[in-house]
């Protein structure tokens, strides 16, 4: 039986173990990514890497709404895509859509090597792409990275469509604080049961920009885009960076309006409704989500003021795109997408809904969990799915790590870290 003092010391001991493991894994990955740089000539990226499939009809929004309602135009689906995968923004759900689209059209992914991100949080370098060679064609890049526009441009063709997704910064902060808290040593010394509330009471006291993994606690969206997340909100570099993001990305989706975002994507890339079908992946158990009071929300937005600036800018442009698409037409398309998703849920999902980790029957359907917890929900595939839907159902329900493995990606370091976490008795 542990004494009271031993029980108090045990959580700190676990945190020290986590810290040592994080440092060890980081060093191991650094060694694994060392490469010899040869003086090969730098070849220009192609204009396009897309083979031209058959065109299909779609409504165009390039003219006024009346013409869009009365005229059918042909367009070619766009397949050269860069998806900037931001953290805690339903991006794993969208990744599943991209994986299925890429498989359907036999596209080439620019994947990382040995783990499921491009050595995040270091800025992206093209040499981190598995099999990268100057001038080689890649169609889709979509894994976590810290965005580095010049390096990305050296991998993807010049006709690439740049897409990303944002989330309300207060909700994102709550999610990030919960999910990553165990790997941010700055949070370990926060007293009390409700650490997030205590942190927001006086964030400057607990936060240090030099702390290990501290970027998870402040303006995480801005950081993901390769920017300095510790700038003051009024710094002119903030507006300059937001403008650069607007120039690079043709479509900025919003988590809070995910289905509307997908309809805009369908229109911009000339996709089909079948390409948009999805189930929500990586969702948290409702009981673990902290409900933000108006006061806490205000504090979270104040602390993440740059992300709030970013979100407000693209929230405005998002609704401009919706207006151009047509509100009535958007409502009809969203209703159709929801109807189709509900049909697929009835066909594919045992019980029709997500379940807790302990109730997931197949390891292949088990989502990646935050350290020390099992709060991420998953699904069970129905046992009697008909042959016509079985493959699609399985793909739609497969979590990111397992899907990447199915696509042939070598994730030895990610899997090693997963095994290490299982060995520790949290």
Coordinates of C-alpha atoms in Angstrom, one line a residue:
X1 CA 0.0 0.0 0.0
X2 CA 1.5 3.4 -1.0
X3 CA 1.8 6.1 1.6
X4 CA 0.1 9.5 1.0
X5 CA 3.5 11.0 0.3
X6 CA 4.3 8.2 -2.2
X7 CA 1.0 8.7 -3.9
X8 CA 1.7 12.4 -4.3
X9 CA 5.1 11.8 -5.8
X10 CA 3.9 9.2 -8.3
X11 CA 2.2 11.6 -10.8
X12 CA 5.4 13.7 -10.9
X13 CA 7.4 10.5 -11.5
X14 CA 5.2 9.7 -14.4
X15 CA 5.7 13.2 -15.8
X16 CA 9.5 12.8 -15.5
X17 CA 9.2 9.5 -17.4
X18 CA 7.2 11.2 -20.1
X19 CA 9.7 14.1 -20.3
X20 CA 12.6 11.7 -20.7
X21 CA 10.8 9.6 -23.3
X22 CA 9.9 12.7 -25.3
X23 CA 13.5 13.9 -25.3
X24 CA 14.7 10.4 -26.3
X25 CA 12.2 10.0 -29.1
X26 CA 13.0 13.5 -30.4
X27 CA 16.7 12.6 -30.5
X28 CA 16.0 9.3 -32.1
X29 CA 14.0 11.0 -34.8
X30 CA 16.7 13.6 -35.4
X31 CA 19.2 10.8 -36.0
X32 CA 16.7 9.0 -38.3
X33 CA 16.3 12.0 -40.5
X34 CA 19.9 12.8 -41.1
X35 CA 20.7 12.7 -44.8
X36 CA 23.6 13.5 -47.1
X37 CA 23.0 16.4 -49.4
X38 CA 24.3 15.7 -52.9
X39 CA 25.0 18.5 -55.3
X40 CA 22.3 17.5 -57.8
X41 CA 20.8 20.1 -60.1
X42 CA 17.6 21.6 -58.9
X43 CA 14.8 20.8 -61.4
X44 CA 11.7 23.0 -61.7
X45 CA 8.5 21.7 -60.3
X46 CA 6.0 20.7 -63.0
X47 CA 3.0 23.0 -63.8
X48 CA 0.7 20.1 -63.1
X49 CA 0.9 16.5 -62.0
X50 CA -2.7 15.6 -62.8
X51 CA -3.7 13.1 -65.4
X52 CA -6.9 14.4 -67.1
X53 CA -9.9 12.3 -66.2
X54 CA -13.3 12.6 -67.9
X55 CA -15.1 15.8 -67.2
X56 CA -18.3 15.8 -65.4
X57 CA -21.0 18.5 -65.2
X58 CA -21.2 20.8 -62.2
X59 CA -22.8 24.2 -61.5
X60 CA -20.4 27.1 -61.9
X61 CA -20.3 30.0 -59.5
X62 CA -17.9 32.1 -61.6
X63 CA -20.8 34.0 -63.1
X64 CA -23.8 35.5 -61.2
X65 CA -26.2 33.3 -59.3
X66 CA -28.9 33.4 -62.0
X67 CA -26.5 32.0 -64.5
X68 CA -25.4 29.4 -62.0
X69 CA -29.0 28.3 -61.5
X70 CA -29.8 28.1 -65.2
X71 CA -26.6 26.8 -66.8
X72 CA -24.6 23.6 -66.6
X73 CA -20.9 23.8 -67.3
X74 CA -18.2 21.1 -67.6
X75 CA -15.2 21.2 -65.4
X76 CA -12.3 18.9 -64.6
X77 CA -11.7 17.8 -61.0
X78 CA -8.6 19.3 -59.5
X79 CA -6.3 16.7 -58.0
X80 CA -3.1 18.6 -57.1
X81 CA -3.9 19.6 -53.5
X82 CA -2.1 20.9 -50.5
X83 CA -4.1 20.5 -47.3
X84 CA -2.5 22.4 -44.4
X85 CA -3.5 20.1 -41.5
X86 CA -3.9 22.3 -38.4
X87 CA -4.2 20.8 -34.9
X88 CA -7.5 20.0 -33.2
X89 CA -9.6 21.2 -36.1
X90 CA -11.4 18.1 -37.4
X91 CA -8.5 17.8 -39.8
X92 CA -8.3 14.0 -39.3
X93 CA -11.8 13.7 -40.6
X94 CA -10.9 15.7 -43.7
X95 CA -7.7 13.6 -44.1
X96 CA -9.9 10.5 -44.5
X97 CA -11.7 12.2 -47.3
X98 CA -8.4 13.0 -49.0
X99 CA -7.0 9.5 -48.6
X100 CA -10.1 8.0 -50.2
X101 CA -10.1 10.6 -53.0
X102 CA -6.4 9.9 -53.7
X103 CA -7.0 6.2 -53.8
X104 CA -10.0 6.5 -56.1
X105 CA -7.9 8.5 -58.6
X106 CA -4.6 6.7 -58.1
X107 CA -2.8 9.9 -57.0
X108 CA 0.6 10.2 -55.5
X109 CA 0.9 11.4 -51.9
X110 CA 3.8 13.4 -50.5
X111 CA 4.0 11.5 -47.3
X112 CA 6.5 11.8 -44.4
X113 CA 8.9 9.0 -43.5
X114 CA 8.9 7.0 -40.3
X115 CA 6.2 9.1 -38.6
X116 CA 2.8 10.6 -39.4
X117 CA 4.0 14.3 -39.6
X118 CA 6.8 16.2 -41.2
X119 CA 9.0 16.5 -38.1
X120 CA 6.6 18.9 -36.4
X121 CA 7.2 21.4 -34.8
X122 CA 10.2 22.1 -37.0
X123 CA 9.5 24.1 -40.2
X124 CA 8.7 21.9 -43.1
X125 CA 11.6 20.9 -45.4
X126 CA 11.1 19.2 -48.7
X127 CA 13.8 16.6 -47.9
X128 CA 11.3 15.2 -45.2
X129 CA 9.1 13.9 -48.0
X130 CA 9.5 10.2 -48.5
X131 CA 11.1 9.5 -51.9
X132 CA 11.5 13.2 -52.7
X133 CA 13.6 14.1 -55.7
X134 CA 13.8 17.4 -57.4
X135 CA 11.2 17.7 -60.2
X136 CA 9.3 14.6 -59.1
X137 CA 5.5 14.7 -59.4
X138 CA 3.3 14.6 -56.2
X139 CA -0.4 15.2 -56.2
X140 CA -1.4 15.5 -52.5
X141 CA 0.3 16.7 -49.4
X142 CA -1.8 16.6 -46.2
X143 CA 0.1 15.6 -43.0
X144 CA 0.8 17.8 -40.0
X145 CA 3.6 20.2 -40.6
X146 CA 4.7 23.7 -39.6
X147 CA 4.0 25.5 -42.8
X148 CA 7.0 26.7 -44.8
X149 CA 5.6 28.1 -48.1
X150 CA 8.9 28.2 -50.2
X151 CA 9.7 24.6 -49.3
X152 CA 6.2 23.3 -50.0
X153 CA 6.3 25.0 -53.4
X154 CA 9.4 23.0 -54.3
X155 CA 7.5 19.7 -53.8
X156 CA 4.1 20.4 -55.4
X157 CA 3.1 21.5 -58.9
X158 CA 2.3 25.1 -59.6
X159 CA -1.4 24.5 -60.2
X160 CA -1.8 23.1 -56.7
X161 CA -4.9 24.1 -54.8
X162 CA -4.0 25.2 -51.2
X163 CA -6.7 24.3 -48.6
X164 CA -6.8 24.6 -44.8
X165 CA -9.2 24.7 -41.9
X166 CA -9.6 26.9 -38.8
X167 CA -11.5 26.5 -35.5
X168 CA -12.9 29.0 -33.0
X169 CA -9.7 29.8 -31.0
X170 CA -11.4 29.5 -27.6
X171 CA -12.7 26.0 -28.3
X172 CA -9.4 25.0 -30.0
X173 CA -7.5 26.2 -26.8
X174 CA -9.7 24.0 -24.6
X175 CA -9.2 21.0 -26.8
X176 CA -5.4 21.5 -27.2
X177 CA -4.9 22.1 -23.5
X178 CA -6.7 18.8 -22.7
X179 CA -5.1 16.7 -25.5
X180 CA -1.5 17.9 -25.2
X181 CA -1.3 18.9 -21.5
X182 CA 0.6 15.7 -20.6
X183 CA 3.4 16.6 -23.0
X184 CA 3.7 20.3 -22.0
X185 CA 5.8 20.4 -18.8
X186 CA 4.6 24.0 -18.2
X187 CA 1.2 22.6 -17.2
X188 CA 2.6 20.1 -14.7
X189 CA 3.1 22.7 -12.0
X190 CA -0.4 24.2 -12.2
X191 CA -2.2 23.5 -9.0
X192 CA -5.8 22.2 -8.5
X193 CA -8.1 19.9 -10.5
X194 CA -9.1 22.4 -13.1
X195 CA -5.7 23.4 -14.6
X196 CA -7.1 25.1 -17.6
X197 CA -9.2 27.6 -15.6
X198 CA -6.2 28.2 -13.3
X199 CA -3.9 28.8 -16.3
X200 CA -6.4 31.3 -17.8
X201 CA -6.6 33.1 -14.5
X202 CA -3.0 34.3 -15.0
X203 CA -1.5 32.8 -18.2
X204 CA 1.6 35.0 -18.1
X205 CA 2.6 33.5 -14.8
X206 CA 2.5 29.9 -16.1
X207 CA 3.6 30.4 -19.7
X208 CA 7.1 30.6 -21.0
X209 CA 7.8 30.9 -24.8
X210 CA 10.9 28.8 -24.2
X211 CA 9.1 26.0 -22.5
X212 CA 9.1 22.5 -24.1
X213 CA 6.1 22.2 -26.4
X214 CA 4.8 25.5 -25.1
X215 CA 3.4 26.4 -28.6
X216 CA 0.4 24.1 -27.8
X217 CA -0.7 26.7 -25.3
X218 CA -0.8 29.9 -27.2
X219 CA -1.9 30.9 -30.8
X220 CA -1.5 27.3 -32.0
X221 CA -3.1 28.1 -35.4
X222 CA -0.7 30.9 -36.1
X223 CA 2.2 28.7 -35.0
X224 CA 1.1 25.9 -37.4
X225 CA 1.2 28.4 -40.2
X226 CA 4.9 28.9 -39.5
X227 CA 4.5 32.2 -37.7
X228 CA 5.8 33.5 -34.3
X229 CA 2.9 32.7 -31.9
X230 CA 4.3 35.0 -29.2
X231 CA 4.0 38.3 -31.1
X232 CA 1.8 41.0 -29.6
X233 CA -1.5 41.3 -31.4
X234 CA -0.8 44.8 -32.5
X235 CA 2.5 43.9 -34.1
X236 CA 2.5 44.8 -37.8
X237 CA 4.0 41.4 -38.6
X238 CA 0.7 39.8 -37.6
X239 CA -1.3 41.5 -40.3
X240 CA 1.5 40.9 -42.8
X241 CA 1.4 37.1 -41.9
X242 CA -2.4 37.0 -42.1
X243 CA -2.2 38.6 -45.5
X244 CA 0.4 36.0 -46.7
X245 CA -1.9 33.2 -45.5
X246 CA -4.8 34.7 -47.5
X247 CA -2.6 34.8 -50.6
X248 CA -1.5 31.2 -50.3
X249 CA -4.8 29.5 -49.5
X250 CA -7.7 29.5 -52.0
X251 CA -10.1 28.0 -49.4
X252 CA -10.1 28.3 -45.6
X253 CA -12.7 26.0 -44.2
X254 CA -14.3 26.3 -40.7
X255 CA -14.8 23.5 -38.2
X256 CA -18.1 25.1 -37.0
X257 CA -19.5 24.9 -40.6
X258 CA -17.8 21.8 -41.8
X259 CA -20.5 20.6 -44.2
X260 CA -20.7 24.1 -45.8
X261 CA -17.0 24.0 -46.1
X262 CA -17.1 20.8 -47.9
X263 CA -19.7 22.1 -50.4
X264 CA -17.4 25.1 -51.1
X265 CA -14.5 22.7 -51.6
X266 CA -16.6 20.6 -54.0
X267 CA -17.4 23.7 -56.0
X268 CA -13.8 25.0 -56.0
X269 CA -12.2 21.7 -56.9
X270 CA -15.1 20.3 -59.1
X271 CA -15.5 17.2 -57.0
X272 CA -18.6 15.1 -56.7
X273 CA -20.9 14.6 -53.7
X274 CA -19.7 11.1 -53.3
X275 CA -16.2 12.5 -52.6
X276 CA -17.4 14.4 -49.5
X277 CA -19.0 11.5 -47.5
X278 CA -17.5 11.3 -44.0
X279 CA -17.8 10.2 -40.4
X280 CA -16.5 12.3 -37.6
X281 CA -13.1 10.9 -36.5
X282 CA -11.0 11.7 -33.4
X283 CA -13.9 13.1 -31.5
X284 CA -13.6 13.4 -27.7
X285 CA -15.9 11.8 -25.1
X286 CA -18.5 14.5 -24.3
X287 CA -17.9 14.2 -20.5
X288 CA -14.3 15.2 -20.9
X289 CA -15.0 18.5 -22.8
X290 CA -14.8 21.5 -20.5
X291 CA -17.7 23.9 -21.1
X292 CA -16.3 27.4 -21.4
X293 CA -18.2 30.0 -19.4
X294 CA -18.5 33.4 -21.1
X295 CA -15.7 34.7 -18.8
X296 CA -13.4 31.8 -19.6
X297 CA -14.1 32.1 -23.3
X298 CA -13.2 35.8 -23.2
X299 CA -10.0 35.0 -21.4
X300 CA -9.1 32.3 -23.9
X301 CA -9.7 34.6 -26.8
X302 CA -7.7 37.4 -25.2
X303 CA -4.8 34.9 -24.6
X304 CA -5.1 33.6 -28.2
X305 CA -5.7 37.1 -29.7
X306 CA -3.6 36.4 -32.9
X307 CA -5.6 33.2 -33.6
X308 CA -8.8 35.2 -33.0
X309 CA -7.6 37.8 -35.5
X310 CA -6.9 35.0 -38.0
X311 CA -10.2 33.4 -37.5
X312 CA -12.2 36.6 -37.8
X313 CA -10.5 37.4 -41.1
X314 CA -11.3 34.1 -42.7
X315 CA -14.7 33.8 -41.1
X316 CA -15.6 36.9 -43.0
X317 CA -14.2 35.6 -46.3
X318 CA -15.9 32.3 -45.7
X319 CA -19.4 33.8 -45.6
X320 CA -18.6 35.9 -48.7
X321 CA -18.0 32.6 -50.5
X322 CA -21.2 31.2 -49.2
X323 CA -23.1 34.3 -50.4
X324 CA -21.5 33.9 -53.9
X325 CA -22.5 30.2 -53.9
X326 CA -26.1 31.1 -52.9
X327 CA -27.6 30.6 -49.5
X328 CA -30.6 28.5 -50.8
X329 CA -28.4 26.3 -52.9
X330 CA -26.0 25.9 -50.0
X331 CA -28.8 24.8 -47.7
X332 CA -30.0 22.3 -50.2
X333 CA -26.6 20.8 -50.8
X334 CA -25.8 20.6 -47.0
X335 CA -29.1 18.8 -46.5
X336 CA -28.2 16.3 -49.2
X337 CA -24.8 15.7 -47.8
X338 CA -26.3 15.1 -44.3
X339 CA -28.8 12.7 -45.8
X340 CA -26.1 10.8 -47.6
X341 CA -23.9 10.6 -44.5
X342 CA -26.8 9.4 -42.4
X343 CA -27.5 6.6 -44.9
X344 CA -23.8 5.6 -44.7
X345 CA -23.9 5.6 -40.9
X346 CA -26.9 3.2 -41.0
X347 CA -25.1 0.9 -43.4
X348 CA -21.6 1.0 -41.9
X349 CA -21.7 1.7 -38.1
X350 CA -22.7 -0.8 -35.5
X351 CA -25.3 0.9 -33.3
X352 CA -25.1 4.0 -35.7
X353 CA -22.8 6.0 -33.4
X354 CA -19.3 6.3 -32.0
X355 CA -18.3 4.4 -28.9
X356 CA -15.6 4.7 -26.2
X357 CA -12.2 3.2 -26.7
X358 CA -12.8 0.2 -24.5
X359 CA -15.8 -0.8 -26.6
X360 CA -14.0 -0.8 -30.0
X361 CA -13.7 -4.4 -31.1
X362 CA -11.0 -4.1 -33.8
X363 CA -7.5 -2.8 -33.2
X364 CA -7.6 -1.5 -36.8
X365 CA -10.4 0.9 -35.7
X366 CA -8.7 2.0 -32.5
X367 CA -7.9 5.8 -32.7
X368 CA -4.7 7.3 -31.3
X369 CA -5.2 8.4 -27.7
X370 CA -3.6 11.3 -25.7
X371 CA -1.0 10.2 -23.2
X372 CA -2.5 8.8 -20.0
X373 CA -6.1 8.8 -21.2
X374 CA -8.6 7.0 -23.4
X375 CA -10.9 9.9 -24.3
X376 CA -11.1 9.6 -28.1
X377 CA -14.1 7.9 -29.5
X378 CA -14.1 5.4 -32.3
X379 CA -16.4 3.0 -34.2
X380 CA -17.3 -0.6 -34.8
X381 CA -17.9 -1.8 -38.3
X382 CA -21.2 -3.6 -38.7
X383 CA -20.7 -7.3 -39.1
X384 CA -23.3 -7.7 -41.9
X385 CA -22.3 -4.9 -44.3
X386 CA -23.2 -5.9 -47.9
X387 CA -20.4 -6.5 -50.3
X388 CA -21.1 -3.4 -52.3
X389 CA -20.5 -1.1 -49.3
X390 CA -18.0 -3.1 -47.2
X391 CA -14.8 -1.6 -48.6
X392 CA -16.1 2.0 -48.5
X393 CA -17.4 1.5 -44.9
X394 CA -14.1 0.2 -43.7
X395 CA -12.1 3.0 -45.3
X396 CA -14.5 5.7 -43.9
X397 CA -14.1 4.3 -40.3
X398 CA -10.3 3.7 -40.4
X399 CA -8.3 6.1 -38.2
X400 CA -5.4 8.1 -39.7
X401 CA -2.4 6.0 -38.5
X402 CA -4.0 2.8 -39.7
X403 CA -5.0 4.3 -43.0
X404 CA -1.5 5.6 -43.7
X405 CA -0.2 2.1 -43.0
X406 CA -2.7 0.7 -45.5
X407 CA -1.4 3.2 -48.0
X408 CA 2.1 1.8 -47.5
X409 CA 3.7 4.5 -45.3
X410 CA 6.5 3.4 -43.0
X411 CA 5.5 4.7 -39.6
X412 CA 8.1 2.9 -37.5
X413 CA 8.8 5.8 -35.1
X414 CA 5.1 6.6 -34.6
X415 CA 4.4 2.9 -33.9
X416 CA 7.4 2.7 -31.5
X417 CA 6.1 5.6 -29.6
X418 CA 2.7 3.9 -29.4
X419 CA 4.3 0.7 -28.0
X420 CA 6.2 2.7 -25.4
X421 CA 3.0 4.4 -24.2
X422 CA 1.3 1.1 -23.9
X423 CA 4.1 -0.4 -21.8
X424 CA 3.8 2.4 -19.2
X425 CA 1.0 1.6 -16.8
X426 CA -0.8 5.0 -16.7

